[in-house]
CSV table of C-alpha atoms in Angstrom, one decimal:
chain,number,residue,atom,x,y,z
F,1,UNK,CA,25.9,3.3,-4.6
F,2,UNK,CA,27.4,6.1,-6.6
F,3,UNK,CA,25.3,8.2,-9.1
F,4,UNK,CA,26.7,5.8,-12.6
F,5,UNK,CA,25.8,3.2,-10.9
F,6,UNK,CA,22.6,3.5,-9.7
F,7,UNK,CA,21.8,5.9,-13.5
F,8,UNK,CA,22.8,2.5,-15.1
F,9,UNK,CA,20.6,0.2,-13.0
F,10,UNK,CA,17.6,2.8,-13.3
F,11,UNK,CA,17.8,1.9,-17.0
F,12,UNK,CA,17.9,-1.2,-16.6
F,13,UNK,CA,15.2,-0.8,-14.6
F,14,UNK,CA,13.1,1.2,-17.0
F,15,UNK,CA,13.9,-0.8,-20.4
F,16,UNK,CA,12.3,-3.8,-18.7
F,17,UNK,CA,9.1,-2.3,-17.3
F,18,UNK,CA,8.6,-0.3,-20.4
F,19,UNK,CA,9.9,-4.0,-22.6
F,20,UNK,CA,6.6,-5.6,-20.6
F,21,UNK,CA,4.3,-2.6,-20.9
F,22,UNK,CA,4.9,-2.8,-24.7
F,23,UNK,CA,4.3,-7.1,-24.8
F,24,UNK,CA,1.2,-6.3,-22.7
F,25,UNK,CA,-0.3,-3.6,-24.9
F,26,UNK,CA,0.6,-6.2,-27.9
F,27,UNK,CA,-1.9,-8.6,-26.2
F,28,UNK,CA,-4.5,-6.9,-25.5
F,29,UNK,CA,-4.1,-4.5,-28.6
F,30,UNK,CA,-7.5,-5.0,-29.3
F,31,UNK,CA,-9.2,-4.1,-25.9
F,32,UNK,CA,-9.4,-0.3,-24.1
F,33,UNK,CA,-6.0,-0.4,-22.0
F,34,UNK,CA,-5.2,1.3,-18.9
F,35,UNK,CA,-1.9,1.1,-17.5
F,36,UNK,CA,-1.7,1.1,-12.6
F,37,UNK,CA,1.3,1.4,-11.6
F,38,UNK,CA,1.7,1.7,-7.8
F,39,UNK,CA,3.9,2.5,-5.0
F,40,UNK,CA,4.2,3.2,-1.5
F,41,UNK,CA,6.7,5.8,0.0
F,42,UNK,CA,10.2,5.5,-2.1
F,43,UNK,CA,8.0,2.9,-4.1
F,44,UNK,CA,5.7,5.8,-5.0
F,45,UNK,CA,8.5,7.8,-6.2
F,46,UNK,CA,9.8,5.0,-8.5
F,47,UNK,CA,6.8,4.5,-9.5
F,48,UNK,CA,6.2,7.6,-10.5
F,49,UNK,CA,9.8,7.8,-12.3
F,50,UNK,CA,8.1,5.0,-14.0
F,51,UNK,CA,5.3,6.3,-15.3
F,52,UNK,CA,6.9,9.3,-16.7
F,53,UNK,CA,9.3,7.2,-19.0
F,54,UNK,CA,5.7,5.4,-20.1
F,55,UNK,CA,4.5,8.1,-21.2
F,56,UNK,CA,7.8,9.9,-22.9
F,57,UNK,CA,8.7,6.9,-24.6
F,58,UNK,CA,5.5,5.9,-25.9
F,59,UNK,CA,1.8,5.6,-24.2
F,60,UNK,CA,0.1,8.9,-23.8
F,61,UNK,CA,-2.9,10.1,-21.4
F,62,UNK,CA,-1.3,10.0,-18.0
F,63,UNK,CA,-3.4,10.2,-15.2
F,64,UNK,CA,-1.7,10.0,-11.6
F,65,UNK,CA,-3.7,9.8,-8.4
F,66,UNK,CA,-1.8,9.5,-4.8
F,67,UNK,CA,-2.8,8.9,-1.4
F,68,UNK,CA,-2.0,11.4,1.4
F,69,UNK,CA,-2.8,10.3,5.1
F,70,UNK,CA,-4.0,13.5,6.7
F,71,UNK,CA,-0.6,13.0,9.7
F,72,UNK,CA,1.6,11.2,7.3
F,73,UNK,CA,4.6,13.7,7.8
F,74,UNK,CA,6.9,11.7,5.2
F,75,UNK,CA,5.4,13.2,2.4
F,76,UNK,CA,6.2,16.8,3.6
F,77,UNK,CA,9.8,15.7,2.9
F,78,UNK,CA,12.1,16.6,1.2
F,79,UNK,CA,12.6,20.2,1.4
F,80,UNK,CA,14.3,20.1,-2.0
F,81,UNK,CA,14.7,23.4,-4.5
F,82,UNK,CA,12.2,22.1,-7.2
F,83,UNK,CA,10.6,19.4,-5.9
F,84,UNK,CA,6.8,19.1,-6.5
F,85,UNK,CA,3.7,17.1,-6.1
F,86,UNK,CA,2.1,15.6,-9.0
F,87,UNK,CA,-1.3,14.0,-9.7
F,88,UNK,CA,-4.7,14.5,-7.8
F,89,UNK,CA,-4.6,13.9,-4.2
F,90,UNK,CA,-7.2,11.4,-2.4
F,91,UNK,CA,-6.7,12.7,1.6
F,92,UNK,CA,-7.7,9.9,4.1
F,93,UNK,CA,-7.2,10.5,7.6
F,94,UNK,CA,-6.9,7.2,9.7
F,95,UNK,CA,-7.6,8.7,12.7
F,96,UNK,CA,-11.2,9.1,11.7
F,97,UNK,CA,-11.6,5.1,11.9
F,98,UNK,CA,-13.1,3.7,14.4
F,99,UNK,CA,-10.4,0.7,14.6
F,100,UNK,CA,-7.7,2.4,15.6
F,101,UNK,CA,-5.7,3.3,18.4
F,102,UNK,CA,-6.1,7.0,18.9
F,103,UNK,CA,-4.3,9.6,17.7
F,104,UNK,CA,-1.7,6.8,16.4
F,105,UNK,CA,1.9,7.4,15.7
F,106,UNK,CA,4.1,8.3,13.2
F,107,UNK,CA,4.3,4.5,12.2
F,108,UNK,CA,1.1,4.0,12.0
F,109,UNK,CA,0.6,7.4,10.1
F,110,UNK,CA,2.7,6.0,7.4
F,111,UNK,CA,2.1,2.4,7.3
F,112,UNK,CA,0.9,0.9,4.2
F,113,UNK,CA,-1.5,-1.5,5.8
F,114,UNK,CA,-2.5,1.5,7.8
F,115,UNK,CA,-3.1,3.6,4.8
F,116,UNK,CA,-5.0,1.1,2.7
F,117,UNK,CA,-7.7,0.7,5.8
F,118,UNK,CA,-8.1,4.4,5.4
F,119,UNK,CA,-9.0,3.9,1.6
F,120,UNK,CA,-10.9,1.2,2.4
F,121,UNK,CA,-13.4,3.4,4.7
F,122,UNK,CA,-12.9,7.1,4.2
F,123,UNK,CA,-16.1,8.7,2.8
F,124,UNK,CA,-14.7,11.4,0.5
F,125,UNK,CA,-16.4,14.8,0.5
F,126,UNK,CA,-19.2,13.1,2.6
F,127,UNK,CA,-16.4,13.2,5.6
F,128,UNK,CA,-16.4,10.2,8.2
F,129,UNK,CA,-15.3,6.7,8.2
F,130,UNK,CA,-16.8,3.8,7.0
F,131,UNK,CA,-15.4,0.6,6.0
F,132,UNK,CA,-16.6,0.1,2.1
F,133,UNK,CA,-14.4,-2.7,1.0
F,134,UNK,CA,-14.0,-5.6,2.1
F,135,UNK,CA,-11.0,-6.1,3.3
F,136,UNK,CA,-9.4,-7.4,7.9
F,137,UNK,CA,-8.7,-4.6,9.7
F,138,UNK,CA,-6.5,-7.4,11.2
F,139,UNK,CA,-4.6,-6.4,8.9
F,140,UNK,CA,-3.2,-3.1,10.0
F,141,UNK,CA,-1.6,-4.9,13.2
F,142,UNK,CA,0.6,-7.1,10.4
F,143,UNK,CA,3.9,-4.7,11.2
F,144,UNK,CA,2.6,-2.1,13.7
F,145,UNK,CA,0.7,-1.5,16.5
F,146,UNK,CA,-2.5,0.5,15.3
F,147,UNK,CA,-5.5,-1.6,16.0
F,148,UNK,CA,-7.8,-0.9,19.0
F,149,UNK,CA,-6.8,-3.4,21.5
F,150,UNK,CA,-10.3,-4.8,22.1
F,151,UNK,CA,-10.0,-7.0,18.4
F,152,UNK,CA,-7.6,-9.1,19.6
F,153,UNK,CA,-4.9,-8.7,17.0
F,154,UNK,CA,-1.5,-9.1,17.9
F,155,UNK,CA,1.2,-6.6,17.6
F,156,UNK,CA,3.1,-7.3,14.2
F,157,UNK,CA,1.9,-10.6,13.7
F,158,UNK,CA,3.1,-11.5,10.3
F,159,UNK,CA,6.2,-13.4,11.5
F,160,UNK,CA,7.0,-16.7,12.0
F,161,UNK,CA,3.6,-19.1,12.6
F,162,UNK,CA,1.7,-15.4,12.6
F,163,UNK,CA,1.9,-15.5,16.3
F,164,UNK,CA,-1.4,-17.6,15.9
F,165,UNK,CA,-2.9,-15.4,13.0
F,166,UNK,CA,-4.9,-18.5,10.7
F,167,UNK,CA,-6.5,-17.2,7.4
F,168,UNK,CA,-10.0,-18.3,7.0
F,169,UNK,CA,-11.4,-19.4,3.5
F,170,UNK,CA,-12.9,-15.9,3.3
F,171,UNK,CA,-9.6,-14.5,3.3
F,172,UNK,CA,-9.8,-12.9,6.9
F,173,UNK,CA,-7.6,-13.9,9.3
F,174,UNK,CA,-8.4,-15.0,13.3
F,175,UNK,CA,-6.4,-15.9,15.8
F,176,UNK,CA,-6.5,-19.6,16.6
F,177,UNK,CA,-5.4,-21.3,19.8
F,178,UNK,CA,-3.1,-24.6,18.8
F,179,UNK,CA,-2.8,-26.0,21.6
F,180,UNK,CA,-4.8,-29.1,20.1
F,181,UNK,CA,-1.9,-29.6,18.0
F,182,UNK,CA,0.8,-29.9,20.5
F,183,UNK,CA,-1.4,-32.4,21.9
F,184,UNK,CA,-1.5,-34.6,18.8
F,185,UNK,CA,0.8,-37.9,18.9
């Protein structure tokens, strides 16, 4: 994609988030408003881009908080003249949960599944790991291989049928033997 092209699709882009931002803060004109946008990786970085033309074009008071995994290296790149870091940083380090496979790997390091466990349990300047929130470690294993083998998770099991993975009515997921159903007539 050359550089007009992708300019014009950018504000594109940007006329319709910022088109939806304004209907939204229309509708809930007379409540306290407070805008998330989120990303992960090149997500992030759009997102970002994002948020910037919020605030230049209209809405004020940005506040911008990312999440660093402690072995992450993606965030070290790129090397670019100029380039900076913007917001508050929240550090996690995944390799502090008990869950996962030890150290882990550069997937895992930078896995989105992977880095929402680590918010989900990292203890802040209390150090440690604890899960807080709610939320299956299973998971992690949904496109990478980063839980402790002993939970019984497949590897990358959000496929076709899950490879078994069934998702209780408590929203966590368990792996399920079907063999009842090839059975049926």
């Amino acid at each position: 994609m050359d550089e007009a092209c992708f300019d014009e699709h950018r504000a594109r882009g940007d006329a319709e988030v910022l088109a939806e931002v304004s209907r939204l803060v229309e509708q809930y004109k007379d409540e306290e408003i407070s805008i998330t946008i989120t990303g992960h990786s090149l997500g992030a970085a759009i997102a970002t881009l994002s948020a910037v033309d919020i605030v230049a074009k209209r809405y004020q008071n940005l506040r911008v908080l990312r999440v660093r995994n402690a072995l992450d290296i993606v965030p070290n790149y790129p090397f670019l003249v100029g380039y900076s870091e913007v917001g508050e940083e929240l550090g996690i380090d995944t390799r502090k949960s008990s869950y996962l496979k030890s150290p882990g790997s550069v997937a895992s390091w930078h896995n989105l599944e992977g880095h929402l466990h680590g918010v989900a349990g990292t203890q802040g300047s209390k150090g440690g790991f604890k899960l807080e929130v709610k939320r299956d470690i299973a998971l992690v294993n949904t496109s990478n291989d980063a839980l402790k083998d002993e939970y019984l998770v497949p590897v990358s099991w959000r496929c076709e049928k899950d490879k078994g993975m069934v998702q209780m009515d408590d929203g966590s997921w368990q792996l399920m033997d079907h063999e009842e159903e090839d059975f049926d007539s």
